[in-house]
Short mmCIF file of C-alpha atoms and ligand atoms in Angstrom, two decimals:
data_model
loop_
_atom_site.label_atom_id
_atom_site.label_comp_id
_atom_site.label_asym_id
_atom_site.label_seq_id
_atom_site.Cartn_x
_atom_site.Cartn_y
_atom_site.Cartn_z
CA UNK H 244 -6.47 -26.15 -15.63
CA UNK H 245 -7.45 -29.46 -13.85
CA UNK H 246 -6.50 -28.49 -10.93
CA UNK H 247 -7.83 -25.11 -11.33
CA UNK H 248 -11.23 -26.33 -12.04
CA UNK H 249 -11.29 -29.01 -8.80
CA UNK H 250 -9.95 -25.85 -6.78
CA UNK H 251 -12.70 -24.24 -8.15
CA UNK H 252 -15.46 -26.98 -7.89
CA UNK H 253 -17.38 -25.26 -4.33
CA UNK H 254 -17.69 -21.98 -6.14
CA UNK H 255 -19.42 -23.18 -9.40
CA UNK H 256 -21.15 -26.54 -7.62
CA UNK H 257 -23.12 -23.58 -5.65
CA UNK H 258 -23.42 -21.48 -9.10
CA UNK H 259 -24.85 -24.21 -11.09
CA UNK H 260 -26.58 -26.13 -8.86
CA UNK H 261 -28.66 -23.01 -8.23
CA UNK H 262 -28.89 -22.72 -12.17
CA UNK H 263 -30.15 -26.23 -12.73
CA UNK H 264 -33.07 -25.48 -9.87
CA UNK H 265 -33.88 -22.40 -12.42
CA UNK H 266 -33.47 -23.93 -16.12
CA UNK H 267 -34.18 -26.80 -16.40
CA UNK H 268 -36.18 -25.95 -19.17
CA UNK H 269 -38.11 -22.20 -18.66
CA UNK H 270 -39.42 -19.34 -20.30
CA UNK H 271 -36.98 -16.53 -19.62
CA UNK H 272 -39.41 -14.06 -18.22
CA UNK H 273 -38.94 -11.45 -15.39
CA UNK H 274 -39.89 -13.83 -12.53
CA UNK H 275 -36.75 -15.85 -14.01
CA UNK H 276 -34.88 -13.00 -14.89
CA UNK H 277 -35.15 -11.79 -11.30
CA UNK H 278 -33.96 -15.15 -9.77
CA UNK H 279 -31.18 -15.63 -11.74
CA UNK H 280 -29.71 -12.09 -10.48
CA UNK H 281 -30.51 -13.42 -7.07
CA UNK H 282 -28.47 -16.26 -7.71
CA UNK H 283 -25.78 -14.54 -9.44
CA UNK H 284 -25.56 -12.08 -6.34
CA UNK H 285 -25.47 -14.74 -3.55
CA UNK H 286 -22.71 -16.75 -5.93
CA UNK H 287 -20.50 -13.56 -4.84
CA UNK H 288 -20.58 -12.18 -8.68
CA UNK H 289 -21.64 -8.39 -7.19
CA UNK H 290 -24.68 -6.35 -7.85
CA UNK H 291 -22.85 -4.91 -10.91
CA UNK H 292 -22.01 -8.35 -12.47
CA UNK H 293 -25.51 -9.83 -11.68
CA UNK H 294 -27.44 -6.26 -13.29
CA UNK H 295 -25.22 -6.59 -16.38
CA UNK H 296 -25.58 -10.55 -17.41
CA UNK H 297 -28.99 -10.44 -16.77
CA UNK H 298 -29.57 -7.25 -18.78
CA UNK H 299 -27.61 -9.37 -21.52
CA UNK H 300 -30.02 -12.13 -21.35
CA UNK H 301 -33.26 -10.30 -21.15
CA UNK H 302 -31.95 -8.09 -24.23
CA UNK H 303 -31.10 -11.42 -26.00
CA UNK H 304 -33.48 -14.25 -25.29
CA UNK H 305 -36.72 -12.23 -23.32
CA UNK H 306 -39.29 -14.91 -23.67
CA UNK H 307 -37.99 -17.59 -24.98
CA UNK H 308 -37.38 -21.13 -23.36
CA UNK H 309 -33.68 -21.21 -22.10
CA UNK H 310 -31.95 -24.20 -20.38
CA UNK H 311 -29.05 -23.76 -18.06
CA UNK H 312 -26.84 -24.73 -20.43
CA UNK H 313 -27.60 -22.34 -22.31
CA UNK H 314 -27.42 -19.87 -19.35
CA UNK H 315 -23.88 -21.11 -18.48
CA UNK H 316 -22.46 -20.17 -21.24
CA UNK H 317 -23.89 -16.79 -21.81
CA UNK H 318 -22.92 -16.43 -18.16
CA UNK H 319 -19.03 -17.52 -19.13
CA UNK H 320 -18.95 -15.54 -22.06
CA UNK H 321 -20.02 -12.40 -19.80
CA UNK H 322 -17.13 -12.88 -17.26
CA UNK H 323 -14.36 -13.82 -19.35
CA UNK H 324 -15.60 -10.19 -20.78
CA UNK H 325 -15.13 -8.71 -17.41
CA UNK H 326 -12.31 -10.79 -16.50
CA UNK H 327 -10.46 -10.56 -19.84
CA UNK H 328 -9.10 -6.59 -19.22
CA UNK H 329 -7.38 -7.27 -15.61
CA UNK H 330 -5.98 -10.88 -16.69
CA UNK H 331 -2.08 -9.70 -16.61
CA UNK H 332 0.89 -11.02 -15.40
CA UNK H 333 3.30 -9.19 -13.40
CA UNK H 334 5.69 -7.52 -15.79
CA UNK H 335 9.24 -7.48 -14.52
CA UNK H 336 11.26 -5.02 -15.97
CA UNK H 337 15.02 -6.77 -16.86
CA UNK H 338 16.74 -3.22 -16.79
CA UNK H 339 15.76 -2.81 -13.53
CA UNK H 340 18.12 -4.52 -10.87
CA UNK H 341 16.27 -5.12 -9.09
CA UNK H 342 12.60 -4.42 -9.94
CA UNK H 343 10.73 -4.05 -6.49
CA UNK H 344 7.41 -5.62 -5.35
CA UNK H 345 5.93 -4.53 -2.46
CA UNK H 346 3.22 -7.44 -0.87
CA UNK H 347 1.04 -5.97 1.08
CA UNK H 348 -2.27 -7.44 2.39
CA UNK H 349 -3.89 -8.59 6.24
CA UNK H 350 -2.53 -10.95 7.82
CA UNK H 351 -3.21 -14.21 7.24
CA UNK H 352 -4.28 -13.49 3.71
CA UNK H 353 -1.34 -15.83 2.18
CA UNK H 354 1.22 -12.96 1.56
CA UNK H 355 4.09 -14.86 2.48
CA UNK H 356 3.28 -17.93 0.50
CA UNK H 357 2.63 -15.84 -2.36
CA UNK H 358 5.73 -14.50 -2.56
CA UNK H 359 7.60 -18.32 -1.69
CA UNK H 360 5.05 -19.44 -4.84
CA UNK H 361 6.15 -16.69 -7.46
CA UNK H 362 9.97 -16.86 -6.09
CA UNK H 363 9.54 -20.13 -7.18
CA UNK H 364 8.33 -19.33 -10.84
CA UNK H 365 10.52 -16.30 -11.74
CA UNK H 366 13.86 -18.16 -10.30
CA UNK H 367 12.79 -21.29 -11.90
CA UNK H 368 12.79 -18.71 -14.63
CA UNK H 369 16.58 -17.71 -14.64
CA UNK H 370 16.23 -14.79 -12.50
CA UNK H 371 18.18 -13.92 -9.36
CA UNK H 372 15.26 -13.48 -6.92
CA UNK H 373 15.49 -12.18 -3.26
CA UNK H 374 13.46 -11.84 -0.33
CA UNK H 375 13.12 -9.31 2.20
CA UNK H 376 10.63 -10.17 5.93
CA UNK H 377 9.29 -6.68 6.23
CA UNK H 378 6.97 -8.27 8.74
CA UNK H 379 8.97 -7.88 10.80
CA UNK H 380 6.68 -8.34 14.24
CA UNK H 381 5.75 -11.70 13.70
CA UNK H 382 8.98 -13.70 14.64
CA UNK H 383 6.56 -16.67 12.67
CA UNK H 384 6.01 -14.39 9.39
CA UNK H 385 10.15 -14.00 9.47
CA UNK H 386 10.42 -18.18 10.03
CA UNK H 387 8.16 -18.76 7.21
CA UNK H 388 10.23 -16.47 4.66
CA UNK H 389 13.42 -17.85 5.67
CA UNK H 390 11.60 -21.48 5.13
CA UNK H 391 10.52 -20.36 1.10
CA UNK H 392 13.83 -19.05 0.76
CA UNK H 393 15.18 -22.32 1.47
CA UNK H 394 13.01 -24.09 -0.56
CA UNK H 395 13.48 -22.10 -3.23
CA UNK H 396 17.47 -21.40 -3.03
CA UNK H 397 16.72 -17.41 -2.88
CA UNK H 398 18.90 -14.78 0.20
CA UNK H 399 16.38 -14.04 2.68
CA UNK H 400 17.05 -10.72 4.25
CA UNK H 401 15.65 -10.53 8.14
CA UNK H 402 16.23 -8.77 11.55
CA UNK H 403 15.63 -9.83 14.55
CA UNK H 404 11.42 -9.37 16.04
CA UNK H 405 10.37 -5.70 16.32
CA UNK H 406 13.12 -4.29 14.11
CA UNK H 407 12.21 -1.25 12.47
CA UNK H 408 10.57 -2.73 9.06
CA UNK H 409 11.55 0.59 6.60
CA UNK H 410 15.29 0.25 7.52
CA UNK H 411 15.47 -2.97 6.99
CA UNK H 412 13.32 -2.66 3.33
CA UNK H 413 15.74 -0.21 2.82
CA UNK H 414 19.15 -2.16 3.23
CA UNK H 415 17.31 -4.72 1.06
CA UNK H 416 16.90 -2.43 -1.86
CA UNK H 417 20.79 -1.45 -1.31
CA UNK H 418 21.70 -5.39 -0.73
CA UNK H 419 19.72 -6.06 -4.27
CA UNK H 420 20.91 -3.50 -6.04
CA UNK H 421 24.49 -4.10 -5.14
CA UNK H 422 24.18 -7.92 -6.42
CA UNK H 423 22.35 -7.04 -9.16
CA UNK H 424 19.53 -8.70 -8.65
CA UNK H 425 16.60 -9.17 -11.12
CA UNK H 426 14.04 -9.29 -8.47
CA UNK H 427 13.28 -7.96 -4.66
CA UNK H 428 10.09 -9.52 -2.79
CA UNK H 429 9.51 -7.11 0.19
CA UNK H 430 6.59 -8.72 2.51
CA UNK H 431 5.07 -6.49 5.00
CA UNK H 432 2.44 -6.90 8.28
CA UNK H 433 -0.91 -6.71 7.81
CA UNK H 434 -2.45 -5.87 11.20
CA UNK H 435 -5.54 -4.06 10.41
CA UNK H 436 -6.36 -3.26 13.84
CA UNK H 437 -4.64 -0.29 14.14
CA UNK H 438 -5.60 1.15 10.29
CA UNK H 439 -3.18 4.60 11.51
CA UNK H 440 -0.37 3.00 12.44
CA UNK H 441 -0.32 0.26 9.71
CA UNK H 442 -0.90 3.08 7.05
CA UNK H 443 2.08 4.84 8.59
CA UNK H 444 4.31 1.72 8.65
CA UNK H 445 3.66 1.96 5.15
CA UNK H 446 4.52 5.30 4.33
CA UNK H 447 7.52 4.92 5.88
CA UNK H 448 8.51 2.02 4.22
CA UNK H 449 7.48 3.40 0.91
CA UNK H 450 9.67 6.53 1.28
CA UNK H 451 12.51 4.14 2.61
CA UNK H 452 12.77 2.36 -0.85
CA UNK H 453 12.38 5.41 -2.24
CA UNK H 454 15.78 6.65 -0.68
CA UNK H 455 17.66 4.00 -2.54
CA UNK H 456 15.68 4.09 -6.21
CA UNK H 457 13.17 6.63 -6.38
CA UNK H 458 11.36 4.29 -9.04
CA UNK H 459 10.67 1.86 -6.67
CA UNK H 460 8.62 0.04 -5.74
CA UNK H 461 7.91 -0.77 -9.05
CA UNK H 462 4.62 -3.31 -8.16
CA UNK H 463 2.58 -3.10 -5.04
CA UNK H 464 0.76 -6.06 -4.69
CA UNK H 465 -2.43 -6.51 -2.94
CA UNK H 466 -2.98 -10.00 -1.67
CA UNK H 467 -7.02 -10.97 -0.59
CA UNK H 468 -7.95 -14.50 0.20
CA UNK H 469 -11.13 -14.77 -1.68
CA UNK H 470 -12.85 -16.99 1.43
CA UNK H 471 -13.69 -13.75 2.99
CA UNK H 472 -16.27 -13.04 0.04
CA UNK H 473 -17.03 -8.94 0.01
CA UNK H 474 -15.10 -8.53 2.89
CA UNK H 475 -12.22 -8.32 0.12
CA UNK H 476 -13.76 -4.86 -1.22
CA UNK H 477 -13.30 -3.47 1.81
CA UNK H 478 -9.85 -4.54 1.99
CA UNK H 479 -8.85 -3.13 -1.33
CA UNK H 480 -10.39 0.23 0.06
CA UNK H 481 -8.34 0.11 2.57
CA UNK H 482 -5.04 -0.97 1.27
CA UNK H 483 -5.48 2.10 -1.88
CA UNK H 484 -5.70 4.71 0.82
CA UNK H 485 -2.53 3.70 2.18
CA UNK H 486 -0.41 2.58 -0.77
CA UNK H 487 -0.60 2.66 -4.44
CA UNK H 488 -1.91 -0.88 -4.84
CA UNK H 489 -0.70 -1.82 -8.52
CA UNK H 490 -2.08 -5.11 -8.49
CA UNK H 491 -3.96 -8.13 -6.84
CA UNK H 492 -3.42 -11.82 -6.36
CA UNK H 493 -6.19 -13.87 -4.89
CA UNK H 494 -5.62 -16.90 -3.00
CA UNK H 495 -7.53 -19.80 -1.17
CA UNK H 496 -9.33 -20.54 -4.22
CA UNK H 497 -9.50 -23.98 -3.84
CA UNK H 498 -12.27 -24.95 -1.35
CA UNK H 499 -13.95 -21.58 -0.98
CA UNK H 500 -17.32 -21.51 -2.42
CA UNK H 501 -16.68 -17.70 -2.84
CA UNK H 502 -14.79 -17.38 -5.90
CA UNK H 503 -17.11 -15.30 -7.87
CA UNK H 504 -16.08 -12.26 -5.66
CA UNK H 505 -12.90 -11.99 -8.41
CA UNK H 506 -15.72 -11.29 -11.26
CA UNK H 507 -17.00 -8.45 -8.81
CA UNK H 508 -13.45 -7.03 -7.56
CA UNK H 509 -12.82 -6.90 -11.22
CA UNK H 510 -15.61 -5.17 -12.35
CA UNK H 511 -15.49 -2.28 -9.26
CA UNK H 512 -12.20 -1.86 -9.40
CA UNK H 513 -10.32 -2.43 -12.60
CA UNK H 514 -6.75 -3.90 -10.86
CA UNK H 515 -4.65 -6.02 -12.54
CA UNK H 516 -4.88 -10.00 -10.70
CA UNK H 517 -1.79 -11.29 -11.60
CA UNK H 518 -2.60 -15.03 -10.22
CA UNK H 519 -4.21 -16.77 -7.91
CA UNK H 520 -3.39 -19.12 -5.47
CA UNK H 521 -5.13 -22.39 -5.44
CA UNK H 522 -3.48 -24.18 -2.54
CA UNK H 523 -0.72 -24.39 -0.05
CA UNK H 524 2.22 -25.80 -2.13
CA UNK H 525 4.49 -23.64 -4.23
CA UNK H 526 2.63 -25.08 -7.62
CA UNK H 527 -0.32 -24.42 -6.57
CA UNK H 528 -0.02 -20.62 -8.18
CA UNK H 529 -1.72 -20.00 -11.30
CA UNK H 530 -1.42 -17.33 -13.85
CA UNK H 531 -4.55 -15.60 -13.83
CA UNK H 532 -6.26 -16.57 -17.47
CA UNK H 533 -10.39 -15.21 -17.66
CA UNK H 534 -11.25 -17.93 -20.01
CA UNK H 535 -10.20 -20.78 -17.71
CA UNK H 536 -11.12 -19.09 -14.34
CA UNK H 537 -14.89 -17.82 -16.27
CA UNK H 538 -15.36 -21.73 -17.42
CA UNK H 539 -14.15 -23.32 -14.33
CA UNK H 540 -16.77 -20.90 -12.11
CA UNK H 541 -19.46 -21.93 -14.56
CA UNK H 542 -18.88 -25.37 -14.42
P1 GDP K 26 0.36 -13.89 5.48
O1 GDP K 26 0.10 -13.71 6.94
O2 GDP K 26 -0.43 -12.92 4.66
O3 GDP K 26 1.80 -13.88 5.12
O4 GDP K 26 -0.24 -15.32 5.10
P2 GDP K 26 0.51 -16.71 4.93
O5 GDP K 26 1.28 -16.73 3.66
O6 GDP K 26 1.21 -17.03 6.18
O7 GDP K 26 -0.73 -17.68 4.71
C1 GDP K 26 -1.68 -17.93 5.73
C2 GDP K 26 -2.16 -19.37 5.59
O8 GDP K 26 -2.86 -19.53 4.38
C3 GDP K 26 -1.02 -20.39 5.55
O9 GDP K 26 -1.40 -21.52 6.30
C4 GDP K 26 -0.91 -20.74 4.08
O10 GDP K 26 -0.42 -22.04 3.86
C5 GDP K 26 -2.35 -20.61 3.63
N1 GDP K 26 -2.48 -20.30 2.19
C6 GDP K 26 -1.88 -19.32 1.48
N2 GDP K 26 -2.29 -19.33 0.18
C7 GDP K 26 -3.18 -20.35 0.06
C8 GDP K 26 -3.97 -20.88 -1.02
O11 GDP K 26 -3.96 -20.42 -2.16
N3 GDP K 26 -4.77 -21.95 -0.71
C9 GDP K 26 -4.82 -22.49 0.54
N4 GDP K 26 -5.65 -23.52 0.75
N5 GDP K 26 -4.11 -22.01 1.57
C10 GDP K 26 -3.29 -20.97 1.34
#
């Protein structure tokens, strides 16, 4: 939580500094009304977020002096409402061997340490965890999964640069499954450039699993770093078109001032955030709790 709340610290410092300019003592009235939903929009919470807290407020205290204090928590209560419905873990199912997550996400968006991070946690866990570098045209993406395997004492399945990425996701199912493994982390590229041909890749890939378990995959995960503020909505447009996004993780929370885009990617679209990432090292991801993340963006 400590750490959660210092990762935190740029998005709420810009949240309640903004709130202690408004409150300081002041009579709720439109004017203040109508500033506050400024704020609340430029803090990254989304139109939606911003209409509905200050609806709240003008419904319950209209007229009346209000400090920020006051404000704050109103505004905490109101996102850990938002925040509470989409606050789940990833549930792996122990009769599958393995269950399947799919990472998908741009590049650059911390995919790969995501899936080094929650290796980490579910072997640490007891469970037999591998991973498979679907990325496979960035000879660095491939390094950097081999490196988390390491670290984290889990079979890395690879091929060499430019290999075709659905055959090798699909000898990784059949690898898995033959060990009887709990768990099968398949990371993918994220080059956005060409939306057709990664949205192909995909499909292919998809179906490839699909040849060996026709359950799987059993999560798609949609990794966003949350320092590219609204940008992320467009990414999660994106990514659904393509693949049945099942979930999100958000990382880079730590030193982004942007955090309150979660509230809003919550409220538009209803996924699942499993955790977010708060740093580079493989403890620095968190289980995604609304009360913590809602108090820590407060302040
Ligand atoms: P990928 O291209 O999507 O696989 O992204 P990577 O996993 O390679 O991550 C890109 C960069 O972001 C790397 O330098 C990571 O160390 C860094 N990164 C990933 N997650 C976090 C996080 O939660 N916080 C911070 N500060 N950096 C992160």
């Amino acid at each position: 939580f400590g750490r959660l709340k210092s990762g935190l610290a740029k998005s709420s410092s810009k949240l309640t500094s903004g709130l202690g300019d408004l409150f300081t003592k002041r009579k709720l009235d439109d004017e203040a009304l109508e500033e506050l939903e400024e704020l609340l929009i430029t803090a990254d919470l989304g139109v939606a977020t911003a209409a509905r807290v200050t609806k709240h407020l003008a419904k319950t205290r209209f007229g009346q002096d209000v400090t920020s204090d006051e404000i704050k928590a109103t505004l905490a209560e109101e996102i850990t409402r938002i925040l509470g419905p989409v606050a789940r873990p990833l549930a792996i199912d122990p009769a599958r061997k393995p269950h399947v997550v799919l990472v998908v996400g741009v590049n650059g968006s911390g995919k790969t340490t995501t899936i080094g991070k929650m290796a980490k946690t579910y072997k640490d866990a007891g469970l037999n965890v591998t991973l498979a570098a679907g990325d496979t045209f960035r000879a660095a993406a491939v390094e950097q999964l081999k490196v988390w395997g390491e670290r984290t004492n889990c079979p890395v399945i690879a091929r060499e640069t430019g290999a075709d990425a659905a055959g090798l996701a699909y000898d990784a199912v059949e690898q898995s499954r033959a060990r009887g493994d709990d768990l099968l982390f398949i990371d993918t590229a994220g080059r956005l450039q060409n939306k057709a041909d990664l949205m192909a890749e995909l499909a292919k890939l998809v179906r490839s699993i699909k040849k060996v378990d026709e359950t799987a995959p059993h999560d798609v995960l949609l990794v966003l770093d949350a320092t590219v503020g609204q940008n992320a909505h467009s990414q999660v447009e994106i990514f659904k078109d393509m693949v049945a996004v099942s979930g999100l993780v958000l990382t880079k929370l730590d030193g982004t001032a942007r955090g309150g885009v979660l509230v809003a990617l919550a409220e538009k679209f209803g996924l699942p955030v499993h955790a977010i990432g708060v740093g580079e090292k493989v403890e620095d991801l968190r289980p995604f709790e609304a009360d913590a993340f809602a108090r820590s963006l407060v302040g």
